[in-house]
């Protein structure tokens, strides 16, 4: 499909009327009065495949680059632990005899290799020769409305500027350097990498950096191997090739090149074009011996881009980016501190100051990051999106699928960026292939399974280096099942039967087959349970005081399987297939171990009412049914909702950045906007240099990246999702309008949020009450709405009030819709 077709298709997917009024651009900028001195102050740019962190130096600019497919390793060993399956009966026997520690010890023998690591591509340094080392009027920004960064300063009476963006249509990094006086631009641009590389001259105005990635990289937390980074010789299976190419274009001045870089003398304006590629050719192909021709790829990108002017490149970039970003507008009335530098705004906000535009900026920044990091078919947004400077990144910057990868995509549908989930669907397809080997070889089961971690090679085995990992995180079997939620959810948003039939259903069905085989009858209760089972990364305390992690029927396990079975049943009904399988799934679903409420009134996390070893643990896995699931809600299951609320109260509001973000979403689902807002403010706590506590701290860095700490992008995406959930959520087959509006957001407007069935919702409110709702309908039928205040129809809208189950929960309505029509409702009080 040509680019015009893709653009029109993106608008069609998004619904109607999205390219409407935008917020003033100055409110959608991060800006600063000083260059970045550390990575968490640098500004991120990306086109979904190429990423850059821009420091904005004066005499020396540093840009740290990434390419989404540049990982260590190669295709996985699908039978990494041939003897694993023989231990399963012993594990289960120990569990049903309540010998939990023994089960833990045996389960360690059922582990495989660790995932591979996402790698840094390299650094580009621009060393400018300034006549005066003193600078004045320094300014740098990131304009997320246009996905463009600017650095500007005055030195020796000359104004110097650098304008930078990364184009998705043309697959290049574009940097325009300018001087306000003729011939005053003098610099050298060079490339280097932490990986093995060599620089070569490829043209009169062009150089290339070529290298090979490691064949293996240990996770950063593994310290027992003498050689954590390994390389294999060219022609081997593991270790992909890569190339970074840079070309300079200038209407004046002289340009020379050698292996040390590109040198420009006496220029007034210069455009640098950079691009990169790897030999990655798919999860199951040897990246060296069967790899793509990375040299031909970069040559093609660069030649096409060089044929275009800077203005044309910028126009094509902005048209492409705006087609996604401009779909959603959020304006919150209140204090506006956008005239202050962003780090100063965060500092004042942390101290208790009001700044409504900072909150809306943070929401839109999450959407910006998703567009910028998730447009590469083979590589979804990873633990750091696409921005990583470490050779051994924290947690390998992989896909951690017991919460973090899923959180990355929570805002995709509701925030009208559903196209950004396509890389996730591709990863799921690949996992369903490698996961079949894991299901058979580890558990003698049908279907497919994936565990706690995966990577670009779609590793699906339980990680842990065959016994060195802790089962509390390594041996969790529900990662694939959780990811299947996105497949059914996409159908609910779009009604795309072809997607359901060709992509979603085969993967969901296969995951359900594994779960059918994985479930066993609990001798004590008679229910179907998972055994072994964990609640990710948490432990329980037995009556004798010992701490354990492995039991049976953790609440998260049972909730995810119940959801998967129900979704496969509904999908089969839509497609009119697999009647016998649907019957089997329904029988099993009816026999699943149920939700339990503990003696303290909270939702039970484990099979028994054990105490948590860490009362304020960062994971709230047992609340999956509240969010992101749909099995617990204040209106449909008030008793379970109260138990979930009690759980959150006991857990507390502390935790890492992403943990706070998860809690924002759960409090929004409980329709407690003020509590969700409290956590949002805590998430936006300025964090900087200092000790790194991996588990008990969090906040936001000066560049608005979320601090785990260190940086994890899931907190940003979870925060954006949480704000969206406060404004709009879909539970119990109804669209809830402003379900968790905090007192601080008394008035405002949001446009372009996406609801189930593909309807696009615009809302404005004043004094906490809806004044206007516009529904852009994409399907014929009945749209069910719930509002906190009464609504009335205008124009062609056929709106019928319904009898509320709980009058305090709001006013339910049924709106008749036809595809392509627009309906406007007004607040009646």
PDB file of N, CA, C and O in Angstrom, residues 286-332:
ATOM      1  N   UNK A 286      18.770 -17.051  11.474  1.00  0.00           N
ATOM      2  CA  UNK A 286      20.087 -16.670  11.963  1.00  0.00           C
ATOM      3  C   UNK A 286      20.406 -15.267  11.456  1.00  0.00           C
ATOM      4  O   UNK A 286      20.417 -15.037  10.237  1.00  0.00           O
ATOM      5  N   UNK A 287      20.673 -14.325  12.343  1.00  0.00           N
ATOM      6  CA  UNK A 287      20.796 -12.925  11.909  1.00  0.00           C
ATOM      7  C   UNK A 287      22.071 -12.634  11.136  1.00  0.00           C
ATOM      8  O   UNK A 287      22.158 -11.599  10.481  1.00  0.00           O
ATOM      9  N   UNK A 288      23.053 -13.520  11.215  1.00  0.00           N
ATOM     10  CA  UNK A 288      24.270 -13.311  10.447  1.00  0.00           C
ATOM     11  C   UNK A 288      24.212 -14.119   9.150  1.00  0.00           C
ATOM     12  O   UNK A 288      24.107 -13.577   8.061  1.00  0.00           O
ATOM     13  N   UNK A 289      24.175 -15.431   9.267  1.00  0.00           N
ATOM     14  CA  UNK A 289      24.219 -16.269   8.062  1.00  0.00           C
ATOM     15  C   UNK A 289      22.951 -16.177   7.223  1.00  0.00           C
ATOM     16  O   UNK A 289      22.996 -16.394   6.010  1.00  0.00           O
ATOM     17  N   UNK A 290      21.810 -15.864   7.825  1.00  0.00           N
ATOM     18  CA  UNK A 290      20.555 -15.738   7.090  1.00  0.00           C
ATOM     19  C   UNK A 290      19.998 -14.317   7.161  1.00  0.00           C
ATOM     20  O   UNK A 290      18.818 -14.087   6.914  1.00  0.00           O
ATOM     21  N   UNK A 291      20.850 -13.376   7.512  1.00  0.00           N
ATOM     22  CA  UNK A 291      20.378 -12.025   7.781  1.00  0.00           C
ATOM     23  C   UNK A 291      20.097 -11.201   6.548  1.00  0.00           C
ATOM     24  O   UNK A 291      20.510 -11.519   5.432  1.00  0.00           O
ATOM     25  N   UNK A 292      19.364 -10.101   6.772  1.00  0.00           N
ATOM     26  CA  UNK A 292      19.125  -9.121   5.715  1.00  0.00           C
ATOM     27  C   UNK A 292      20.419  -8.381   5.395  1.00  0.00           C
ATOM     28  O   UNK A 292      21.381  -8.392   6.169  1.00  0.00           O
ATOM     29  N   UNK A 293      20.427  -7.713   4.265  1.00  0.00           N
ATOM     30  CA  UNK A 293      21.577  -6.912   3.856  1.00  0.00           C
ATOM     31  C   UNK A 293      21.414  -5.510   4.430  1.00  0.00           C
ATOM     32  O   UNK A 293      20.749  -4.651   3.853  1.00  0.00           O
ATOM     33  N   UNK A 294      22.020  -5.288   5.585  1.00  0.00           N
ATOM     34  CA  UNK A 294      21.856  -4.007   6.267  1.00  0.00           C
ATOM     35  C   UNK A 294      22.491  -2.862   5.480  1.00  0.00           C
ATOM     36  O   UNK A 294      22.023  -1.717   5.538  1.00  0.00           O
ATOM     37  N   UNK A 295      23.544  -3.161   4.714  1.00  0.00           N
ATOM     38  CA  UNK A 295      24.180  -2.112   3.920  1.00  0.00           C
ATOM     39  C   UNK A 295      23.234  -1.618   2.831  1.00  0.00           C
ATOM     40  O   UNK A 295      23.124  -0.418   2.585  1.00  0.00           O
ATOM     41  N   UNK A 296      22.563  -2.552   2.179  1.00  0.00           N
ATOM     42  CA  UNK A 296      21.616  -2.167   1.131  1.00  0.00           C
ATOM     43  C   UNK A 296      20.441  -1.396   1.714  1.00  0.00           C
ATOM     44  O   UNK A 296      19.939  -0.449   1.090  1.00  0.00           O
ATOM     45  N   UNK A 297      20.012  -1.770   2.903  1.00  0.00           N
ATOM     46  CA  UNK A 297      18.890  -1.075   3.540  1.00  0.00           C
ATOM     47  C   UNK A 297      19.236   0.381   3.824  1.00  0.00           C
ATOM     48  O   UNK A 297      18.484   1.295   3.462  1.00  0.00           O
ATOM     49  N   UNK A 298      20.381   0.621   4.465  1.00  0.00           N
ATOM     50  CA  UNK A 298      20.734   2.008   4.799  1.00  0.00           C
ATOM     51  C   UNK A 298      21.028   2.805   3.534  1.00  0.00           C
ATOM     52  O   UNK A 298      20.714   4.011   3.459  1.00  0.00           O
ATOM     53  N   UNK A 299      21.612   2.155   2.541  1.00  0.00           N
ATOM     54  CA  UNK A 299      21.893   2.849   1.293  1.00  0.00           C
ATOM     55  C   UNK A 299      20.594   3.325   0.640  1.00  0.00           C
ATOM     56  O   UNK A 299      20.501   4.464   0.167  1.00  0.00           O
ATOM     57  N   UNK A 300      19.582   2.456   0.665  1.00  0.00           N
ATOM     58  CA  UNK A 300      18.292   2.828   0.087  1.00  0.00           C
ATOM     59  C   UNK A 300      17.617   3.953   0.842  1.00  0.00           C
ATOM     60  O   UNK A 300      17.103   4.906   0.230  1.00  0.00           O
ATOM     61  N   UNK A 301      17.607   3.857   2.183  1.00  0.00           N
ATOM     62  CA  UNK A 301      16.998   4.926   2.987  1.00  0.00           C
ATOM     63  C   UNK A 301      17.679   6.264   2.704  1.00  0.00           C
ATOM     64  O   UNK A 301      17.019   7.298   2.516  1.00  0.00           O
ATOM     65  N   UNK A 302      19.021   6.245   2.693  1.00  0.00           N
ATOM     66  CA  UNK A 302      19.759   7.496   2.617  1.00  0.00           C
ATOM     67  C   UNK A 302      19.637   8.138   1.227  1.00  0.00           C
ATOM     68  O   UNK A 302      19.483   9.369   1.108  1.00  0.00           O
ATOM     69  N   UNK A 303      19.683   7.339   0.193  1.00  0.00           N
ATOM     70  CA  UNK A 303      19.574   7.896  -1.155  1.00  0.00           C
ATOM     71  C   UNK A 303      18.217   8.558  -1.369  1.00  0.00           C
ATOM     72  O   UNK A 303      18.120   9.639  -1.957  1.00  0.00           O
ATOM     73  N   UNK A 304      17.158   7.915  -0.904  1.00  0.00           N
ATOM     74  CA  UNK A 304      15.817   8.492  -1.082  1.00  0.00           C
ATOM     75  C   UNK A 304      15.667   9.778  -0.275  1.00  0.00           C
ATOM     76  O   UNK A 304      15.090  10.760  -0.748  1.00  0.00           O
ATOM     77  N   UNK A 305      16.182   9.773   0.959  1.00  0.00           N
ATOM     78  CA  UNK A 305      16.052  10.966   1.798  1.00  0.00           C
ATOM     79  C   UNK A 305      16.884  12.116   1.261  1.00  0.00           C
ATOM     80  O   UNK A 305      16.474  13.287   1.299  1.00  0.00           O
ATOM     81  N   UNK A 306      18.068  11.802   0.749  1.00  0.00           N
ATOM     82  CA  UNK A 306      18.955  12.852   0.247  1.00  0.00           C
ATOM     83  C   UNK A 306      18.393  13.546  -0.981  1.00  0.00           C
ATOM     84  O   UNK A 306      18.797  14.674  -1.306  1.00  0.00           O
ATOM     85  N   UNK A 307      17.466  12.909  -1.662  1.00  0.00           N
ATOM     86  CA  UNK A 307      16.847  13.517  -2.836  1.00  0.00           C
ATOM     87  C   UNK A 307      15.788  14.542  -2.468  1.00  0.00           C
ATOM     88  O   UNK A 307      15.269  15.244  -3.340  1.00  0.00           O
ATOM     89  N   UNK A 308      15.474  14.638  -1.190  1.00  0.00           N
ATOM     90  CA  UNK A 308      14.446  15.560  -0.719  1.00  0.00           C
ATOM     91  C   UNK A 308      15.084  16.719   0.030  1.00  0.00           C
ATOM     92  O   UNK A 308      16.094  16.552   0.721  1.00  0.00           O
ATOM     93  N   UNK A 309      14.464  17.886  -0.031  1.00  0.00           N
ATOM     94  CA  UNK A 309      14.942  19.032   0.731  1.00  0.00           C
ATOM     95  C   UNK A 309      14.585  18.865   2.205  1.00  0.00           C
ATOM     96  O   UNK A 309      13.727  18.049   2.568  1.00  0.00           O
ATOM     97  N   UNK A 310      15.246  19.675   3.037  1.00  0.00           N
ATOM     98  CA  UNK A 310      14.927  19.643   4.460  1.00  0.00           C
ATOM     99  C   UNK A 310      13.457  19.959   4.683  1.00  0.00           C
ATOM    100  O   UNK A 310      12.776  19.272   5.461  1.00  0.00           O
ATOM    101  N   UNK A 311      12.954  20.980   4.031  1.00  0.00           N
ATOM    102  CA  UNK A 311      11.557  21.373   4.223  1.00  0.00           C
ATOM    103  C   UNK A 311      10.608  20.259   3.804  1.00  0.00           C
ATOM    104  O   UNK A 311       9.570  20.046   4.438  1.00  0.00           O
ATOM    105  N   UNK A 312      10.952  19.560   2.741  1.00  0.00           N
ATOM    106  CA  UNK A 312      10.104  18.458   2.288  1.00  0.00           C
ATOM    107  C   UNK A 312      10.149  17.298   3.266  1.00  0.00           C
ATOM    108  O   UNK A 312       9.122  16.688   3.582  1.00  0.00           O
ATOM    109  N   UNK A 313      11.333  16.988   3.767  1.00  0.00           N
ATOM    110  CA  UNK A 313      11.457  15.930   4.774  1.00  0.00           C
ATOM    111  C   UNK A 313      10.633  16.272   6.016  1.00  0.00           C
ATOM    112  O   UNK A 313       9.934  15.417   6.565  1.00  0.00           O
ATOM    113  N   UNK A 314      10.724  17.529   6.445  1.00  0.00           N
ATOM    114  CA  UNK A 314       9.976  17.954   7.625  1.00  0.00           C
ATOM    115  C   UNK A 314       8.471  17.873   7.387  1.00  0.00           C
ATOM    116  O   UNK A 314       7.715  17.395   8.236  1.00  0.00           O
ATOM    117  N   UNK A 315       8.026  18.312   6.227  1.00  0.00           N
ATOM    118  CA  UNK A 315       6.600  18.278   5.904  1.00  0.00           C
ATOM    119  C   UNK A 315       6.077  16.853   5.909  1.00  0.00           C
ATOM    120  O   UNK A 315       5.007  16.565   6.469  1.00  0.00           O
ATOM    121  N   UNK A 316       6.828  15.926   5.282  1.00  0.00           N
ATOM    122  CA  UNK A 316       6.406  14.529   5.238  1.00  0.00           C
ATOM    123  C   UNK A 316       6.378  13.920   6.640  1.00  0.00           C
ATOM    124  O   UNK A 316       5.474  13.161   6.993  1.00  0.00           O
ATOM    125  N   UNK A 317       7.352  14.268   7.445  1.00  0.00           N
ATOM    126  CA  UNK A 317       7.392  13.793   8.824  1.00  0.00           C
ATOM    127  C   UNK A 317       6.188  14.302   9.614  1.00  0.00           C
ATOM    128  O   UNK A 317       5.517  13.532  10.318  1.00  0.00           O
ATOM    129  N   UNK A 318       5.908  15.593   9.512  1.00  0.00           N
ATOM    130  CA  UNK A 318       4.820  16.168  10.301  1.00  0.00           C
ATOM    131  C   UNK A 318       3.464  15.641   9.854  1.00  0.00           C
ATOM    132  O   UNK A 318       2.589  15.374  10.685  1.00  0.00           O
ATOM    133  N   UNK A 319       3.263  15.482   8.567  1.00  0.00           N
ATOM    134  CA  UNK A 319       1.995  14.938   8.087  1.00  0.00           C
ATOM    135  C   UNK A 319       1.771  13.529   8.633  1.00  0.00           C
ATOM    136  O   UNK A 319       0.666  13.183   9.058  1.00  0.00           O
ATOM    137  N   UNK A 320       2.809  12.730   8.599  1.00  0.00           N
ATOM    138  CA  UNK A 320       2.710  11.359   9.109  1.00  0.00           C
ATOM    139  C   UNK A 320       2.427  11.354  10.609  1.00  0.00           C
ATOM    140  O   UNK A 320       1.505  10.685  11.087  1.00  0.00           O
ATOM    141  N   UNK A 321       3.189  12.115  11.361  1.00  0.00           N
ATOM    142  CA  UNK A 321       3.054  12.123  12.820  1.00  0.00           C
ATOM    143  C   UNK A 321       1.723  12.717  13.263  1.00  0.00           C
ATOM    144  O   UNK A 321       1.046  12.176  14.146  1.00  0.00           O
ATOM    145  N   UNK A 322       1.332  13.816  12.656  1.00  0.00           N
ATOM    146  CA  UNK A 322       0.073  14.467  13.037  1.00  0.00           C
ATOM    147  C   UNK A 322      -1.133  13.557  12.823  1.00  0.00           C
ATOM    148  O   UNK A 322      -2.132  13.668  13.551  1.00  0.00           O
ATOM    149  N   UNK A 323      -1.058  12.677  11.821  1.00  0.00           N
ATOM    150  CA  UNK A 323      -2.180  11.771  11.559  1.00  0.00           C
ATOM    151  C   UNK A 323      -2.494  10.897  12.761  1.00  0.00           C
ATOM    152  O   UNK A 323      -3.630  10.458  12.940  1.00  0.00           O
ATOM    153  N   UNK A 324      -1.509  10.662  13.613  1.00  0.00           N
ATOM    154  CA  UNK A 324      -1.723   9.888  14.840  1.00  0.00           C
ATOM    155  C   UNK A 324      -1.916  10.796  16.057  1.00  0.00           C
ATOM    156  O   UNK A 324      -2.895  10.693  16.788  1.00  0.00           O
ATOM    157  N   UNK A 325      -0.988  11.720  16.248  1.00  0.00           N
ATOM    158  CA  UNK A 325      -0.989  12.497  17.492  1.00  0.00           C
ATOM    159  C   UNK A 325      -2.210  13.400  17.613  1.00  0.00           C
ATOM    160  O   UNK A 325      -2.773  13.559  18.703  1.00  0.00           O
ATOM    161  N   UNK A 326      -2.658  13.991  16.508  1.00  0.00           N
ATOM    162  CA  UNK A 326      -3.718  14.993  16.576  1.00  0.00           C
ATOM    163  C   UNK A 326      -5.102  14.419  16.825  1.00  0.00           C
ATOM    164  O   UNK A 326      -6.076  15.165  16.915  1.00  0.00           O
ATOM    165  N   UNK A 327      -5.208  13.125  16.943  1.00  0.00           N
ATOM    166  CA  UNK A 327      -6.520  12.520  17.152  1.00  0.00           C
ATOM    167  C   UNK A 327      -7.112  12.844  18.524  1.00  0.00           C
ATOM    168  O   UNK A 327      -8.330  12.839  18.695  1.00  0.00           O
ATOM    169  N   UNK A 328      -6.259  13.071  19.520  1.00  0.00           N
ATOM    170  CA  UNK A 328      -6.750  13.264  20.883  1.00  0.00           C
ATOM    171  C   UNK A 328      -6.285  14.607  21.423  1.00  0.00           C
ATOM    172  O   UNK A 328      -5.105  14.973  21.293  1.00  0.00           O
ATOM    173  N   UNK A 329      -7.198  15.335  22.015  1.00  0.00           N
ATOM    174  CA  UNK A 329      -6.921  16.615  22.662  1.00  0.00           C
ATOM    175  C   UNK A 329      -7.403  16.534  24.096  1.00  0.00           C
ATOM    176  O   UNK A 329      -8.501  16.029  24.364  1.00  0.00           O
ATOM    177  N   UNK A 330      -6.587  16.985  25.034  1.00  0.00           N
ATOM    178  CA  UNK A 330      -7.005  17.072  26.431  1.00  0.00           C
ATOM    179  C   UNK A 330      -6.652  18.456  26.950  1.00  0.00           C
ATOM    180  O   UNK A 330      -5.497  18.871  26.907  1.00  0.00           O
ATOM    181  N   UNK A 331      -7.666  19.159  27.417  1.00  0.00           N
ATOM    182  CA  UNK A 331      -7.457  20.469  28.035  1.00  0.00           C
ATOM    183  C   UNK A 331      -8.100  20.469  29.418  1.00  0.00           C
ATOM    184  O   UNK A 331      -9.308  20.259  29.539  1.00  0.00           O
ATOM    185  N   UNK A 332      -7.290  20.693  30.419  1.00  0.00           N
ATOM    186  CA  UNK A 332      -7.755  20.761  31.799  1.00  0.00           C
ATOM    187  C   UNK A 332      -7.639  22.208  32.271  1.00  0.00           C
ATOM    188  O   UNK A 332      -6.549  22.798  32.220  1.00  0.00           O
TER     189      UNK A 332
END
